[in-house]
Amino acid sequence: MKKKFAKALLAAWCLGAGLLLAACSIESGDGLASLPRLPGEYLALQQKVDAILDKGYVPAVAESGANRQAMQLQDIDGDGQNEIVSFYRSATSGEYAVYIHKRQGDDYVELGSARGYGKYLREVSYPRLQSGGARALALSWGTEENATAGMTVHTLGPGGLTEALAAGYSSSYITDINGDGADEIGLISFDRAGGSMVLTLYGFVGLQCQELDLAPLSLDAKSVVKISRGASPGRAAASLYIDSISANGGYVTDIMELRSGSLVNAALGGGSLRSAATWRPVNIVCQDIDKDGIPEIPLADLLPGYADPNAADSCWKLRWTKFSGGAPQSVAMETYHALADSWYMRWPDQWGQSVSALRKNEAGVVKTAFLVPNEEAPPEGYLTPGEENVLLNVWIFTGDNRQDHFNASGMKWLRTADNAIYAYSLPANCYPELALTDEQAVNYFNAVATEWASEVYS
């Protein structure tokens, strides 16, 4: 069985490495891969793997992230040639082991190995130690407490792999913050003394990974949802936009910047402990909505006819706001976002504050009408769609008969997703100054993309 594990591991790796099919083949049989005819160099590698498996290990993979293979190719030492990084777990003790092998002629030489313990291997990353050079090995570990994790960072030197950092965290991000070509590691954890979450930034000095600085998140930040990297206008350094669930409901964003080597939360202006300027009552993360390399923060306003920000059916217009120095500067775009239905629409300039929206779910069809409110109607009729006040309808057809329902609706097609058809109509109305063209309706509509980004790596 161990030999079959070794052959399966090598088969998966050589296919990933792009070897010719003549050199590798897969046998289905018991679901394991085999290598009946391997060049001598890979037979040498198989012997190394066999020796590791003979110690009681089995191949292991990370639970998430981009690097989930049991055997991976990475240029760890920065010489332009990929090394082989392989991952294992003890079948008895649960101990994890990582080995790095380098090809030398027809043989593979072990450069180093590391051990680790965790409930599971959560993610594998390879931070860059220097611009265009060597990489470190960052291992993220799951713990018994699902809200926290651990990270160990290993660097490769003449003596093999050395543990350069071991730290706990709840959220993490790896990217080049200061613009020097090497990556920094940002770990967020809860500071019991200060009563808030804290971002600690680590950087590489030679083969060491040292703490550079730390800064608190907003006192209202309860749990990090997303971390985004953004350019800093006029500076080589980047900024980190950290979206969190707020203790007051909604989301809050912290903006972390490196200024003269010091980590600063620009959203905490004037000595405040809360990022009040970035708080919004909607659960929507920041996004580079205008594709300029800098995330915008979605500040929210209730649409006309809605008064309760906590009501589930309230509709909002989002102001995607650019921040500088922790303060709002300008609005890049306004949108209506329907996250539950996976779409959003750019808010037409001519609509301004004159238009509202009404969403209904009727027999498998989600209908959103953009309309001019009836100022003369009683409160219960303020948002009633009529024959003359609806500017745009967006319908979503779901269910097994969605194609038939769409065909019978008379609506115009917008988009087809795996389980839905999006369509629109532009009813006749008595507001020509607010009317849209078909081209505008199509161009303003956007699907909300599902993000499958790595937890820790930019």
Coordinates of C-alpha atoms in Angstrom, one line a residue:
M1 CA 0.0 0.0 0.0
K2 CA 2.8 2.4 0.8
K3 CA 4.4 1.8 -2.6
K4 CA 1.0 2.6 -4.2
F5 CA 0.9 5.9 -2.2
A6 CA 4.3 6.7 -3.5
K7 CA 3.4 6.0 -7.1
A8 CA 0.2 8.0 -6.8
L9 CA 2.1 10.9 -5.4
L10 CA 4.6 10.9 -8.2
A11 CA 2.0 10.4 -10.8
A12 CA 0.1 13.4 -9.7
W13 CA 3.3 15.4 -9.5
C14 CA 4.7 14.5 -12.9
L15 CA 1.3 15.2 -14.6
G16 CA 1.3 18.6 -12.9
A17 CA 4.9 19.2 -14.0
G18 CA 3.9 18.6 -17.6
L19 CA 5.9 15.4 -18.3
L20 CA 5.2 13.5 -21.5
L21 CA 2.5 10.9 -21.4
A22 CA 5.0 8.4 -22.5
A23 CA 6.8 8.8 -19.3
C24 CA 3.8 8.7 -17.0
S25 CA 0.6 6.7 -17.1
I26 CA -2.3 6.3 -14.7
E27 CA -4.0 3.0 -13.9
S28 CA -7.6 3.3 -12.7
G29 CA -8.1 -0.1 -11.0
D30 CA -8.2 0.6 -7.3
G31 CA -8.2 4.4 -7.9
L32 CA -4.5 4.8 -7.2
A33 CA -2.0 6.0 -9.8
S34 CA 1.1 4.1 -10.8
L35 CA 4.2 4.8 -12.8
P36 CA 5.2 1.6 -14.7
R37 CA 7.9 3.3 -16.8
L38 CA 9.7 6.2 -15.2
P39 CA 13.0 7.8 -16.2
G40 CA 15.8 7.1 -13.8
E41 CA 15.7 10.5 -12.2
Y42 CA 12.1 9.9 -11.1
L43 CA 12.8 6.4 -9.9
A44 CA 15.4 8.1 -7.6
L45 CA 12.7 10.4 -6.3
Q46 CA 10.4 7.5 -5.7
Q47 CA 13.0 5.9 -3.6
K48 CA 13.1 9.1 -1.4
V49 CA 9.4 9.0 -1.1
D50 CA 9.4 5.3 -0.2
A51 CA 11.9 6.0 2.6
I52 CA 9.6 8.7 4.1
L53 CA 6.5 6.4 3.9
D54 CA 8.5 3.6 5.5
K55 CA 8.7 5.9 8.6
G56 CA 4.9 5.6 9.0
Y57 CA 3.9 8.7 7.1
V58 CA 1.1 9.1 4.5
P59 CA 0.8 11.9 1.9
A60 CA -1.1 15.0 3.2
V61 CA -2.7 17.9 1.5
A62 CA -3.9 21.3 2.8
E63 CA -7.6 21.9 3.4
S64 CA -7.8 25.1 1.4
G65 CA -5.8 27.6 -0.7
A66 CA -4.1 27.4 -4.1
N67 CA -1.4 25.0 -3.0
R68 CA -3.3 21.8 -2.1
Q69 CA -1.1 19.1 -3.8
A70 CA 0.8 16.6 -1.7
M71 CA 3.8 17.3 -3.9
Q72 CA 4.5 20.8 -5.2
L73 CA 7.1 22.5 -7.4
Q74 CA 8.6 25.8 -6.0
D75 CA 11.9 27.6 -6.4
I76 CA 12.6 27.8 -2.7
D77 CA 16.3 28.7 -2.9
G78 CA 15.9 31.3 -5.7
D79 CA 18.3 29.7 -8.2
G80 CA 15.8 29.5 -11.0
Q81 CA 15.3 25.7 -10.6
N82 CA 12.2 24.3 -8.9
E83 CA 12.6 22.2 -5.8
I84 CA 10.1 19.5 -4.9
V85 CA 8.1 20.2 -1.6
S86 CA 6.2 17.2 -0.3
F87 CA 3.8 16.9 2.6
Y88 CA 3.0 14.0 4.9
R89 CA 1.3 13.1 8.1
S90 CA 2.1 10.3 10.6
A91 CA -0.5 7.6 10.5
T92 CA -0.1 7.1 14.3
S93 CA 0.9 10.4 16.0
G94 CA -0.7 12.9 13.7
E95 CA 2.6 14.7 13.2
Y96 CA 3.0 16.5 9.9
A97 CA 6.3 16.5 8.0
V98 CA 7.5 18.6 5.1
Y99 CA 10.4 17.6 2.9
I100 CA 12.3 19.6 0.2
H101 CA 14.2 17.8 -2.4
K102 CA 16.4 19.2 -5.2
R103 CA 17.5 17.5 -8.4
Q104 CA 21.2 16.9 -8.8
G105 CA 22.0 15.0 -11.9
D106 CA 19.9 11.9 -11.9
D107 CA 19.4 12.0 -8.1
Y108 CA 17.3 14.0 -5.7
V109 CA 19.0 15.4 -2.6
E110 CA 17.1 16.4 0.6
L111 CA 17.7 20.1 1.3
G112 CA 15.7 20.2 4.5
S113 CA 12.6 19.0 6.4
A114 CA 10.3 20.4 9.1
R115 CA 7.7 19.0 11.5
G116 CA 4.5 20.4 12.7
Y117 CA 1.4 19.6 14.8
G118 CA -2.1 20.8 14.1
K119 CA -5.6 19.5 14.0
Y120 CA -5.2 19.8 10.2
L121 CA -3.0 21.5 7.6
R122 CA -5.1 24.6 6.7
E123 CA -3.1 26.2 4.0
V124 CA 0.4 26.4 2.3
S125 CA 1.9 29.6 1.1
Y126 CA 5.3 30.6 -0.3
P127 CA 6.2 34.2 0.8
R128 CA 9.0 35.8 -1.2
L129 CA 12.1 36.5 1.0
Q130 CA 13.5 39.1 -1.4
S131 CA 12.7 40.6 -4.8
G132 CA 13.0 38.0 -7.5
G133 CA 14.7 35.6 -5.0
A134 CA 14.2 32.8 -2.6
R135 CA 10.9 32.0 -0.9
A136 CA 9.9 30.9 2.6
L137 CA 7.4 28.2 3.5
A138 CA 4.4 29.3 5.5
L139 CA 2.2 26.6 7.0
S140 CA -1.2 27.5 8.4
W141 CA -2.6 25.1 11.0
G142 CA -6.1 24.4 12.1
T143 CA -6.7 24.2 15.8
E144 CA -9.4 22.8 18.1
E145 CA -10.9 26.4 18.3
N146 CA -12.2 27.0 14.8
A147 CA -12.0 30.8 15.3
T148 CA -8.2 30.7 15.6
A149 CA -5.3 29.1 13.7
G150 CA -1.5 28.9 14.0
M151 CA 1.2 29.7 11.5
T152 CA 4.7 28.5 11.2
V153 CA 7.1 30.0 8.7
H154 CA 10.3 28.2 7.7
T155 CA 13.3 29.5 5.7
L156 CA 15.9 27.4 3.9
G157 CA 19.5 27.9 4.7
P158 CA 22.8 26.0 4.7
G159 CA 21.6 23.9 7.7
G160 CA 18.2 23.0 6.2
L161 CA 14.8 24.4 7.1
T162 CA 14.7 26.7 10.1
E163 CA 11.5 27.8 11.9
A164 CA 11.6 31.6 11.5
L165 CA 8.1 32.4 13.0
A166 CA 5.4 30.7 15.1
A167 CA 2.3 32.7 15.9
G168 CA -1.4 32.3 16.4
Y169 CA -4.0 34.3 14.5
S170 CA -7.6 34.6 13.4
S171 CA -7.0 36.1 10.0
S172 CA -4.0 36.5 7.8
Y173 CA -2.7 38.1 4.6
I174 CA 0.6 37.8 2.8
T175 CA 1.7 40.5 0.3
D176 CA 4.4 43.1 -0.4
I177 CA 3.3 46.1 1.6
N178 CA 6.3 48.3 1.5
G179 CA 7.1 47.9 -2.2
D180 CA 10.6 46.4 -1.8
G181 CA 9.7 43.1 -3.7
A182 CA 9.7 40.9 -0.6
D183 CA 6.5 39.8 1.1
E184 CA 5.3 40.8 4.5
I185 CA 3.0 38.6 6.7
G186 CA 0.1 40.2 8.4
L187 CA -1.6 38.3 11.3
I188 CA -4.7 39.5 13.0
S189 CA -5.4 38.4 16.6
F190 CA -7.3 39.6 19.6
D191 CA -5.4 41.8 22.1
R192 CA -7.0 41.1 25.5
A193 CA -5.3 44.0 27.1
G194 CA -6.5 46.5 24.6
G195 CA -9.9 44.9 24.1
S196 CA -9.6 45.0 20.3
M197 CA -8.2 43.0 17.4
V198 CA -4.7 43.9 16.3
L199 CA -2.8 43.5 13.0
T200 CA 0.8 42.5 13.5
L201 CA 3.1 42.9 10.5
Y202 CA 6.1 40.6 10.1
G203 CA 8.9 41.0 7.5
F204 CA 12.0 39.1 6.4
V205 CA 15.5 40.2 7.4
G206 CA 17.8 37.6 5.8
L207 CA 16.4 34.3 6.9
Q208 CA 14.7 35.7 9.9
C209 CA 11.1 36.7 10.1
Q210 CA 10.8 39.6 12.5
E211 CA 7.9 41.7 13.8
L212 CA 7.9 45.1 12.1
D213 CA 5.0 46.8 13.9
L214 CA 1.4 46.4 15.0
A215 CA -1.7 48.5 14.9
P216 CA -5.2 48.1 16.4
L217 CA -8.4 47.5 14.4
S218 CA -11.5 49.5 15.2
L219 CA -12.9 48.7 18.6
D220 CA -16.2 47.8 16.9
A221 CA -14.6 45.1 14.7
K222 CA -15.7 41.7 15.9
S223 CA -14.7 39.3 13.1
V224 CA -12.7 39.8 9.9
V225 CA -14.6 39.0 6.7
K226 CA -12.1 40.0 4.0
I227 CA -8.7 41.6 3.6
S228 CA -7.9 43.4 0.3
R229 CA -4.7 45.0 -1.0
G230 CA -4.9 48.4 -2.5
A231 CA -2.4 50.8 -4.1
S232 CA -1.4 54.0 -2.2
P233 CA -1.5 57.0 -4.6
G234 CA 1.9 58.6 -4.9
R235 CA 3.6 55.9 -2.8
A236 CA 5.3 52.6 -3.5
A237 CA 3.8 51.1 -0.4
A238 CA 0.4 49.4 -0.5
S239 CA -2.5 49.6 1.9
L240 CA -4.6 46.8 3.5
Y241 CA -8.3 47.2 3.6
I242 CA -9.7 45.0 6.4
D243 CA -13.5 44.5 6.3
S244 CA -15.0 43.2 9.6
I245 CA -18.4 42.5 11.1
S246 CA -19.2 45.5 13.4
A247 CA -20.5 45.1 17.0
N248 CA -23.2 47.6 16.0
G249 CA -24.3 45.5 13.0
G250 CA -23.2 46.0 9.4
Y251 CA -19.6 46.2 8.4
V252 CA -16.6 48.4 9.2
T253 CA -13.3 48.8 7.3
D254 CA -9.9 49.5 8.7
I255 CA -7.2 50.9 6.4
M256 CA -3.7 49.9 7.3
E257 CA -0.7 51.8 5.9
L258 CA 3.0 51.7 6.4
R259 CA 4.3 55.3 7.0
S260 CA 8.0 55.7 7.5
G261 CA 8.2 52.1 8.7
S262 CA 5.3 52.4 11.2
L263 CA 2.0 50.6 10.8
V264 CA -0.9 53.1 11.0
N265 CA -4.6 52.5 10.9
A266 CA -5.6 55.5 8.8
A267 CA -9.3 54.9 9.5
L268 CA -8.8 55.8 13.2
G269 CA -8.4 59.5 12.7
G270 CA -8.0 62.0 15.5
G271 CA -7.2 59.5 18.1
S272 CA -10.5 57.7 17.8
L273 CA -10.8 54.1 18.7
R274 CA -13.6 53.4 16.1
S275 CA -13.6 53.6 12.3
A276 CA -16.8 55.6 12.3
A277 CA -16.2 57.0 8.8
T278 CA -16.1 53.6 7.2
W279 CA -19.0 52.0 9.0
R280 CA -22.1 51.1 7.0
P281 CA -25.3 49.2 8.0
V282 CA -25.0 46.8 5.1
N283 CA -23.0 43.6 5.0
I284 CA -21.0 44.4 1.8
V285 CA -17.2 44.4 1.6
C286 CA -15.1 47.0 -0.1
Q287 CA -14.2 46.5 -3.7
D288 CA -12.2 48.2 -6.5
I289 CA -15.4 49.1 -8.2
D290 CA -13.8 51.3 -10.9
K291 CA -10.8 49.1 -11.5
D292 CA -8.2 51.8 -10.6
G293 CA -6.2 49.6 -8.2
I294 CA -7.6 51.2 -5.0
P295 CA -10.6 49.6 -3.2
E296 CA -13.7 51.8 -2.6
I297 CA -15.8 51.5 0.6
P298 CA -19.5 51.1 0.1
L299 CA -21.2 53.7 2.3
A300 CA -25.0 53.2 2.2
D301 CA -28.2 55.3 2.0
L302 CA -31.7 54.0 2.4
L303 CA -33.7 54.5 -0.8
P304 CA -36.9 56.7 -0.7
G305 CA -39.8 54.9 1.1
Y306 CA -37.6 53.0 3.5
A307 CA -37.1 54.1 7.1
D308 CA -36.0 51.1 9.1
P309 CA -32.3 50.2 8.5
N310 CA -32.8 46.9 10.3
A311 CA -35.7 45.7 8.2
A312 CA -34.8 42.7 6.0
D313 CA -36.7 44.2 3.0
S314 CA -35.0 47.6 3.1
C315 CA -33.3 48.7 -0.1
W316 CA -30.1 50.7 -0.3
K317 CA -28.1 52.8 -2.7
L318 CA -24.4 52.4 -2.2
R319 CA -21.9 55.2 -2.6
W320 CA -18.5 53.6 -3.4
T321 CA -16.3 56.0 -1.7
K322 CA -12.6 56.7 -2.1
F323 CA -10.7 57.3 1.1
S324 CA -7.4 59.2 1.6
G325 CA -5.7 59.6 4.9
G326 CA -8.6 57.8 6.5
A327 CA -11.2 60.3 5.3
P328 CA -13.8 60.1 2.5
Q329 CA -12.6 62.0 -0.6
S330 CA -14.9 61.3 -3.5
V331 CA -17.5 58.9 -4.8
A332 CA -16.3 56.6 -7.7
M333 CA -19.8 55.1 -8.4
E334 CA -23.2 54.6 -7.0
T335 CA -24.9 51.2 -7.2
Y336 CA -27.9 49.2 -6.2
H337 CA -26.7 45.8 -4.9
A338 CA -28.8 42.7 -4.6
L339 CA -26.3 40.3 -3.0
A340 CA -29.0 37.7 -2.2
D341 CA -29.7 37.5 -5.9
S342 CA -26.1 37.8 -7.0
W343 CA -26.3 40.9 -9.1
Y344 CA -25.9 44.7 -8.9
M345 CA -26.6 47.7 -11.1
R346 CA -24.8 50.9 -11.6
W347 CA -27.2 53.7 -10.4
P348 CA -27.9 56.0 -13.4
D349 CA -26.8 59.6 -12.8
Q350 CA -30.2 60.9 -13.9
W351 CA -32.0 59.0 -11.2
G352 CA -30.3 60.9 -8.4
Q353 CA -32.6 60.8 -5.3
S354 CA -35.8 60.5 -7.3
V355 CA -36.0 56.7 -7.7
S356 CA -36.5 53.8 -5.3
A357 CA -36.7 50.1 -5.7
L358 CA -39.1 47.4 -4.6
R359 CA -38.2 43.7 -4.5
K360 CA -40.7 40.8 -4.4
N361 CA -40.4 37.0 -4.7
E362 CA -43.4 35.6 -6.5
A363 CA -43.7 31.8 -7.3
G364 CA -40.0 31.3 -8.1
V365 CA -39.5 34.7 -9.9
V366 CA -37.6 37.4 -8.1
K367 CA -38.9 40.8 -9.3
T368 CA -37.2 44.1 -8.6
A369 CA -38.9 47.2 -9.9
F370 CA -37.1 50.6 -10.1
L371 CA -39.8 53.3 -9.8
V372 CA -40.6 56.8 -9.0
P373 CA -42.5 56.9 -5.7
N374 CA -46.1 58.1 -5.6
E375 CA -45.8 61.3 -3.4
E376 CA -49.6 61.7 -3.2
A377 CA -50.3 58.1 -2.1
P378 CA -50.7 57.1 1.6
P379 CA -47.6 55.5 3.1
E380 CA -48.6 51.9 2.2
G381 CA -48.9 52.9 -1.4
Y382 CA -45.8 55.1 -1.7
L383 CA -43.8 52.4 -3.5
T384 CA -46.7 50.8 -5.5
P385 CA -45.7 50.1 -9.1
G386 CA -48.2 51.6 -11.5
E387 CA -48.6 51.9 -15.3
E388 CA -46.6 55.1 -15.5
N389 CA -44.0 55.2 -12.7
V390 CA -41.9 52.1 -13.3
L391 CA -38.6 52.8 -15.1
L392 CA -36.9 49.3 -15.1
N393 CA -37.9 45.8 -14.1
V394 CA -35.2 43.1 -13.4
W395 CA -36.6 39.6 -13.1
I396 CA -34.8 36.4 -12.1
F397 CA -36.3 33.2 -13.2
T398 CA -35.4 30.1 -11.1
G399 CA -36.6 26.5 -10.8
D400 CA -36.8 23.7 -13.3
N401 CA -39.1 25.5 -15.6
R402 CA -37.2 28.8 -15.6
Q403 CA -36.6 28.7 -19.4
D404 CA -40.3 28.3 -20.2
H405 CA -41.2 31.1 -17.8
F406 CA -38.7 33.4 -19.3
N407 CA -39.9 32.6 -22.8
A408 CA -43.5 33.4 -21.9
S409 CA -42.6 36.6 -20.0
G410 CA -41.8 38.9 -22.8
M411 CA -38.8 40.1 -20.9
K412 CA -35.4 40.8 -22.5
W413 CA -32.4 38.5 -21.7
L414 CA -29.6 39.8 -19.5
R415 CA -27.6 36.8 -18.3
T416 CA -27.9 33.1 -17.7
A417 CA -26.3 31.5 -14.6
D418 CA -26.2 27.9 -13.5
N419 CA -29.6 28.0 -11.8
A420 CA -31.2 31.3 -12.9
I421 CA -32.0 33.5 -15.9
Y422 CA -31.8 37.2 -15.5
A423 CA -34.0 39.4 -17.7
Y424 CA -35.3 43.0 -17.8
S425 CA -37.9 45.3 -19.3
L426 CA -38.3 49.0 -19.8
P427 CA -42.0 49.8 -19.3
A428 CA -43.5 52.9 -20.8
N429 CA -43.6 55.7 -18.2
C430 CA -44.2 59.4 -17.9
Y431 CA -40.7 60.3 -16.8
P432 CA -38.6 60.7 -20.0
E433 CA -35.9 62.6 -18.2
L434 CA -35.3 59.4 -16.0
A435 CA -35.7 56.8 -18.7
L436 CA -33.0 54.3 -19.7
T437 CA -32.1 52.9 -23.1
D438 CA -31.7 49.2 -23.7
E439 CA -28.0 49.7 -24.0
Q440 CA -27.8 51.4 -20.6
A441 CA -29.9 48.7 -19.0
V442 CA -27.6 46.0 -20.3
N443 CA -24.3 47.9 -19.6
Y444 CA -25.3 48.9 -16.1
F445 CA -26.1 45.3 -15.0
N446 CA -23.4 43.2 -13.4
A447 CA -23.2 39.8 -11.8
V448 CA -21.7 39.5 -8.3
A449 CA -18.7 37.3 -8.7
T450 CA -18.1 34.6 -6.1
E451 CA -14.6 34.9 -4.7
W452 CA -12.5 31.8 -4.0
A453 CA -9.4 33.6 -3.0
S454 CA -6.7 32.1 -0.8
E455 CA -7.1 32.9 2.9
V456 CA -3.6 34.3 3.3
Y457 CA -2.0 35.1 0.0
S458 CA -2.6 38.2 -2.2

